[in-house]
Coordinates of C-alpha atoms (C1' of nucleotides) in Angstrom, one line a residue:
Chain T
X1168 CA 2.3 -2.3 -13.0
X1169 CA 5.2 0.0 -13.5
X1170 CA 6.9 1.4 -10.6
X1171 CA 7.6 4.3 -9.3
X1172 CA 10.2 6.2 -10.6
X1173 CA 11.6 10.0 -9.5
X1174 CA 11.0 12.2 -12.6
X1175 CA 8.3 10.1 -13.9
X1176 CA 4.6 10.8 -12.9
X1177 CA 3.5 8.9 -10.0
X1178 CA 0.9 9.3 -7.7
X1179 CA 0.9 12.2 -5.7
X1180 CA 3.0 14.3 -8.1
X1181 CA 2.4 14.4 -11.9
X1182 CA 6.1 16.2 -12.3
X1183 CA 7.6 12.8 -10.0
X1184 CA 8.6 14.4 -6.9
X1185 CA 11.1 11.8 -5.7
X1186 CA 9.1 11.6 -2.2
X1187 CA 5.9 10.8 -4.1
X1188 CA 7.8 8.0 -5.8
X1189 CA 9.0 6.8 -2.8
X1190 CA 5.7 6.7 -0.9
X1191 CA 4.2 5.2 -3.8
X1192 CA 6.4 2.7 -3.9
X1193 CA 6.4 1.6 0.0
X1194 CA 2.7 2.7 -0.6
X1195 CA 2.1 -0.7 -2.0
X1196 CA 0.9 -3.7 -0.1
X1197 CA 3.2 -5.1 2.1
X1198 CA 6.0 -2.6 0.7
X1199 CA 7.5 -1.8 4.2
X1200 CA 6.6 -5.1 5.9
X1201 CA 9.1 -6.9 3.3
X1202 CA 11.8 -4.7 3.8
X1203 CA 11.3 -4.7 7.5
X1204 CA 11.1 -8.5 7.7
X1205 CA 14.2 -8.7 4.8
X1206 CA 16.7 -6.9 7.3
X1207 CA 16.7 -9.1 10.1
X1208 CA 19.2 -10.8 7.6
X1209 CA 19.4 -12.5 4.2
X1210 CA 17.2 -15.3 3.9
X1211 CA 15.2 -17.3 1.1
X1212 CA 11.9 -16.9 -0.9
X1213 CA 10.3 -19.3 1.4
X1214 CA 12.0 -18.1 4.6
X1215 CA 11.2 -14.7 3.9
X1216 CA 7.5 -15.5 2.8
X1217 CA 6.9 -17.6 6.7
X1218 CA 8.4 -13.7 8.3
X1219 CA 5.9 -12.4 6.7
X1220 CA 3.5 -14.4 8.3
X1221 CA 0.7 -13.9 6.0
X1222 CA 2.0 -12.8 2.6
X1223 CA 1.2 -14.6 -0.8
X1224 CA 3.9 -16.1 -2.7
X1225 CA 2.4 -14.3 -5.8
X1226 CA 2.4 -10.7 -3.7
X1227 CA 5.9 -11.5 -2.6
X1228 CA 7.5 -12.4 -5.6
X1229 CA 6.3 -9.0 -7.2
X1230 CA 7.1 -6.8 -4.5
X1231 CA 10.9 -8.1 -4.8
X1232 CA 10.8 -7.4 -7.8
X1233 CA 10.1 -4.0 -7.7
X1234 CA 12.1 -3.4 -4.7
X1235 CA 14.7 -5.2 -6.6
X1236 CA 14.5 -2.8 -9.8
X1237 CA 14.6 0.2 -6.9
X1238 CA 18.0 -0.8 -5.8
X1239 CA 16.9 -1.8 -2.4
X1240 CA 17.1 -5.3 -2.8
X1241 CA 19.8 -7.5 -4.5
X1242 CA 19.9 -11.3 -5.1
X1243 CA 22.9 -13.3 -2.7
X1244 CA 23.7 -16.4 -2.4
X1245 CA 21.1 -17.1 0.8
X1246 CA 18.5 -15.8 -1.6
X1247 CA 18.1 -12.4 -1.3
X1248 CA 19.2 -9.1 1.3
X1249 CA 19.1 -5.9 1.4
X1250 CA 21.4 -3.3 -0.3
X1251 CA 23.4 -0.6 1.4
X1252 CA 20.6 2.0 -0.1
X1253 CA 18.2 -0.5 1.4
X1254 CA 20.0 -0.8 4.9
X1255 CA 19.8 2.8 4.8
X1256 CA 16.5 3.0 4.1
X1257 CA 14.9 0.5 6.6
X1258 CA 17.3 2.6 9.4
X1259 CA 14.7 5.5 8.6
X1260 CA 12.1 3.0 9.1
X1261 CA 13.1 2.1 12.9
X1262 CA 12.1 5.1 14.4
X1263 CA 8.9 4.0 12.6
X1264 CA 8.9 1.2 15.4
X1265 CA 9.6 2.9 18.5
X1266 CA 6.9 5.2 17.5
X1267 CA 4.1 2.9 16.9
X1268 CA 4.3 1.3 20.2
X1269 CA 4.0 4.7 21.7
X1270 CA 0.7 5.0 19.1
X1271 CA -0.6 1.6 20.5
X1272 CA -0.1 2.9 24.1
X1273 CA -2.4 6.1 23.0
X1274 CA -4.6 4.3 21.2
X1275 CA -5.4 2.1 24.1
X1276 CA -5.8 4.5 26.6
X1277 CA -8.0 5.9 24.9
X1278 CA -10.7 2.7 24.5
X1279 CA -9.7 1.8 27.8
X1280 CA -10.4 4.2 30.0
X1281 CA -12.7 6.9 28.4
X1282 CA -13.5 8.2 31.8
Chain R
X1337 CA -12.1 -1.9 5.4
X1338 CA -11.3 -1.9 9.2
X1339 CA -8.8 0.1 10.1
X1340 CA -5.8 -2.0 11.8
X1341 CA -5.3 -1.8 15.0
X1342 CA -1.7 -2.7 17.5
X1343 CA -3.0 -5.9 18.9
X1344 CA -5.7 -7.1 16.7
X1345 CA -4.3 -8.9 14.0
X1346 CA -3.1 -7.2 10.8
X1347 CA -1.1 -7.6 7.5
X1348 CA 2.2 -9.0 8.3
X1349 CA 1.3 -10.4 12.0
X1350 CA -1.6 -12.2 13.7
X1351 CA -0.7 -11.3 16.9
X1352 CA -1.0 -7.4 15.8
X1353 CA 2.6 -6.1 16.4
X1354 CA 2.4 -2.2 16.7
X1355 CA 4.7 -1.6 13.4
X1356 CA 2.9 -4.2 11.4
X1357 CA -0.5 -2.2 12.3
X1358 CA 1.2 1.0 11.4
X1359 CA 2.8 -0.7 8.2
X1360 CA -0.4 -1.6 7.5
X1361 CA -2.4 1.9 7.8
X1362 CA 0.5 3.7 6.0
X1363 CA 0.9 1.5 3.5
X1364 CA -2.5 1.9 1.9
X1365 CA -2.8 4.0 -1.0
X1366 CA -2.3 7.9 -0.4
X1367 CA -1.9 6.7 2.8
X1368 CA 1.6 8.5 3.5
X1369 CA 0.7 11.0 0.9
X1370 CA -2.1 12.5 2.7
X1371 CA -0.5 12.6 5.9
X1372 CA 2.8 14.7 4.4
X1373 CA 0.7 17.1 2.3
X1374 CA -1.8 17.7 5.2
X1375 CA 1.8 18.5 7.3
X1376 CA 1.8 21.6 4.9
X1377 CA -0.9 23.3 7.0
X1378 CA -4.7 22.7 7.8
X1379 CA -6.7 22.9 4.8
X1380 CA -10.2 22.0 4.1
X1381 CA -11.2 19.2 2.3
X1382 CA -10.7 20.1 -1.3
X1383 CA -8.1 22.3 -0.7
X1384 CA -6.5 19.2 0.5
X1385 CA -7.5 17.0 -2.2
X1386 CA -6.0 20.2 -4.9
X1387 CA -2.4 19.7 -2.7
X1388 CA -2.6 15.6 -3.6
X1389 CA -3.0 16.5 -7.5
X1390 CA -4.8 13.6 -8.4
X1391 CA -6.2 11.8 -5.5
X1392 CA -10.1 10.9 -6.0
X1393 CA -12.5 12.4 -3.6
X1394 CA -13.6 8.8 -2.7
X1395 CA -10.6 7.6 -1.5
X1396 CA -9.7 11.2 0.3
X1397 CA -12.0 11.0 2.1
X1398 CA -11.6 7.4 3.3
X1399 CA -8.3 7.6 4.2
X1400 CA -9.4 11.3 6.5
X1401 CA -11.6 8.5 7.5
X1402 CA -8.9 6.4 8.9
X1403 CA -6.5 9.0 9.7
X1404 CA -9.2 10.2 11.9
X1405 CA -9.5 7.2 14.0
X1406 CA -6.2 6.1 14.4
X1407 CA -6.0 9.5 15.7
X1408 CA -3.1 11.3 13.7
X1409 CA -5.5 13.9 11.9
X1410 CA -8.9 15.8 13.5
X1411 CA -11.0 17.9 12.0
X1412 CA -10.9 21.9 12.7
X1413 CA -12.0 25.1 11.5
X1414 CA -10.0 25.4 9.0
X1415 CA -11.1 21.7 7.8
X1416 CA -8.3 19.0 8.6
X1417 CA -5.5 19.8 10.8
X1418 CA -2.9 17.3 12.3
X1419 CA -2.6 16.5 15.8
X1420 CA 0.4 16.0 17.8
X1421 CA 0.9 12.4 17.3
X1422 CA 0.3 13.5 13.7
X1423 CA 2.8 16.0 13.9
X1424 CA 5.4 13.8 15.3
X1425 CA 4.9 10.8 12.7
X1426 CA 5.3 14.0 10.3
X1427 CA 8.6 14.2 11.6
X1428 CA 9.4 10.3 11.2
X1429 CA 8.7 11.0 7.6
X1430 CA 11.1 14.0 7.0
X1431 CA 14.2 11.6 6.6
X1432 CA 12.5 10.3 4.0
X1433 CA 12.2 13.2 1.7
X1434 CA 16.4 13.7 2.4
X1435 CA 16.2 9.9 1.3
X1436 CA 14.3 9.7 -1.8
X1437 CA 16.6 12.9 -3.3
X1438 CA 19.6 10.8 -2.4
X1439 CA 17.8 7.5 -4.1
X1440 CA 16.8 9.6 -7.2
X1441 CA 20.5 10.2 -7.9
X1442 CA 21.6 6.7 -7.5
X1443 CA 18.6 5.9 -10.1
X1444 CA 19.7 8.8 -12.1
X1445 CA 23.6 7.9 -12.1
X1446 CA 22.4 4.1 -13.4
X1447 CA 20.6 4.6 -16.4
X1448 CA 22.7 7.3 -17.4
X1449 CA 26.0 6.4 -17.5
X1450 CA 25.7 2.5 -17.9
X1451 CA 29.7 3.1 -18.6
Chain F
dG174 C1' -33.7 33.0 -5.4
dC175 C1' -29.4 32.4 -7.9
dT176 C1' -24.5 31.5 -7.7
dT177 C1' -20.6 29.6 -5.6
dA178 C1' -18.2 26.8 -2.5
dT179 C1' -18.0 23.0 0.7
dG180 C1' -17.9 18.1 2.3
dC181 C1' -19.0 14.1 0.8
dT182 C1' -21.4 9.8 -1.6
dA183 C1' -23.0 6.8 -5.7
dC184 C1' -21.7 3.9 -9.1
dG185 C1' -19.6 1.4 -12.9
dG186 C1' -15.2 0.0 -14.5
dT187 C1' -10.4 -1.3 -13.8
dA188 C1' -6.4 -2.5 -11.1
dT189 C1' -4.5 -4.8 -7.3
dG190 C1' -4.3 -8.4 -3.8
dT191 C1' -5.5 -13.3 -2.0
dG192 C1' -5.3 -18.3 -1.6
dT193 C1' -4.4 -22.6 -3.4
dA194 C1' -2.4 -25.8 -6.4
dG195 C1' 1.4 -27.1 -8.6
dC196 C1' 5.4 -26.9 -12.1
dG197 C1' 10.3 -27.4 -13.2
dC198 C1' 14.6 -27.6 -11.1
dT199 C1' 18.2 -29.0 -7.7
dT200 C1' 19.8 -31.3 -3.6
dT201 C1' 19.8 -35.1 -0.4
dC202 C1' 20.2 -39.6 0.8
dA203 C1' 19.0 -44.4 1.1
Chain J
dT566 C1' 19.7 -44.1 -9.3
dG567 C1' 15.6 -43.1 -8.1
dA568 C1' 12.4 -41.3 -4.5
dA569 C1' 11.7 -37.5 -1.4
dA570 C1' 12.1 -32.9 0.0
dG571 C1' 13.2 -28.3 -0.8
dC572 C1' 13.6 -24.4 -3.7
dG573 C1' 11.9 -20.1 -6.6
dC574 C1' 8.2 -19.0 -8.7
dT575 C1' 3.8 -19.1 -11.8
dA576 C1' -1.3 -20.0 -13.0
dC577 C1' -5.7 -19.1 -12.2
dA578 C1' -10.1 -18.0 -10.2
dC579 C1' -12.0 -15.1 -6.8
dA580 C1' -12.3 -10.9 -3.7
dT581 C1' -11.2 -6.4 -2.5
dA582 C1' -9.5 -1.8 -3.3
dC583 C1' -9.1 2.0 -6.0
dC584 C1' -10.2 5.4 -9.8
dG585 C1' -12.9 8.9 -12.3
dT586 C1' -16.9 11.3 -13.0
dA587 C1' -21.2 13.0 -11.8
dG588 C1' -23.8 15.0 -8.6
dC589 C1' -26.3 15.6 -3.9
dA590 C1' -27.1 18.3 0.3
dT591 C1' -25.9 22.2 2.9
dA592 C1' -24.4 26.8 3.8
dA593 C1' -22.9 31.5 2.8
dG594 C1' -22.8 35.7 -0.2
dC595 C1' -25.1 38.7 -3.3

DNA sequence: GCTTATGCTACGGTATGTGTAGCGCTTTCA
DNA sequence: TGAAAGCGCTACACATACCGTAGCATAAGC
């Protein structure tokens, strides 16, 4: 599966709106959750794969890869970490965080008490 | 598909950790894609599905369907419409679009001048 | 009563993700 | 120096999700 690339068509935009791209890309699978996991610090394949909790070794393996070719990932020495684009990406993601528990909060309300 | 929920267990965490759940719904197909071009102004259904170029109306309308019940989108006269929370996970999402132009360039800058 | 528009579903085919087993390689250590 | 353990990663069979197209049911306008 080819990824994503601004310019190029990609789903949401046939011209490749670089948003598009982007949501297409962190659209995929466990996109966000391996960049989320990857920035509490380099780590290994098989480190990395137990943060995810769930993932499949195959899913993982091509989800690196893409978010390798996308310059958000880079190979070290530890095994792999995130790039300055990718540092700077997953600091747009943390706002994501506070957010959601403020989303849970509603969410439960809501089935809890439905007055 | 159920729709993931903070606390019930989800992609990336069995103990259903609000971010993971949120990772989860947004990372589905169209998932973020709806949700930005919906954030250009209620619309009705196909209107909706004109703004997402190439989204099929199956999978529109299952991801309205989720939307829905996770409670960032209700229904309106004008068709769809977000609601608040809706409106401020929108705004989460803006710093993305800044993003993406920025990580077009770098893209851009690699594959043209390998230098 | 015919046209047009709307929200939405059916359905068959394809792409994508899952789960488990395990390969080839390197490191560790008795 | 050879067995054991760890590593990144792949193979493969199965399950699920998604796509594209056709078209139904309803409602409004003429």
């Amino acid at each position: 599966m080819a990824i994503p690339t601004p310019g190029q068509p990609v789903r949401g935009s046939r011209s490749g709106a670089p948003i598009m791209a982007l949501f297409d890309l962190l659209g995929r699978r466990w996109g966000m959750g391996v960049l989320w996991r990857l920035s509490e610090g380099p780590c290994s394949f098989r480190v990395l794969q137990e943060r995810c909790e769930t993932i499949s070794p195959t899913i993982l393996n091509r989800r690196l890869k893409e978010l390798r070719e996308a310059e958000f990932i880079v190979r070290c020495d530890q095994g792999y970490c995130l790039t300055d684009l990718g540092r700077e990406l997953h600091q747009m993601l943390v706002p994501l965080s506070c957010f959601s528990r403020q989303w849970a909060e509603v969410l439960r309300d809501e089935t809890e008490e439905p007055s």
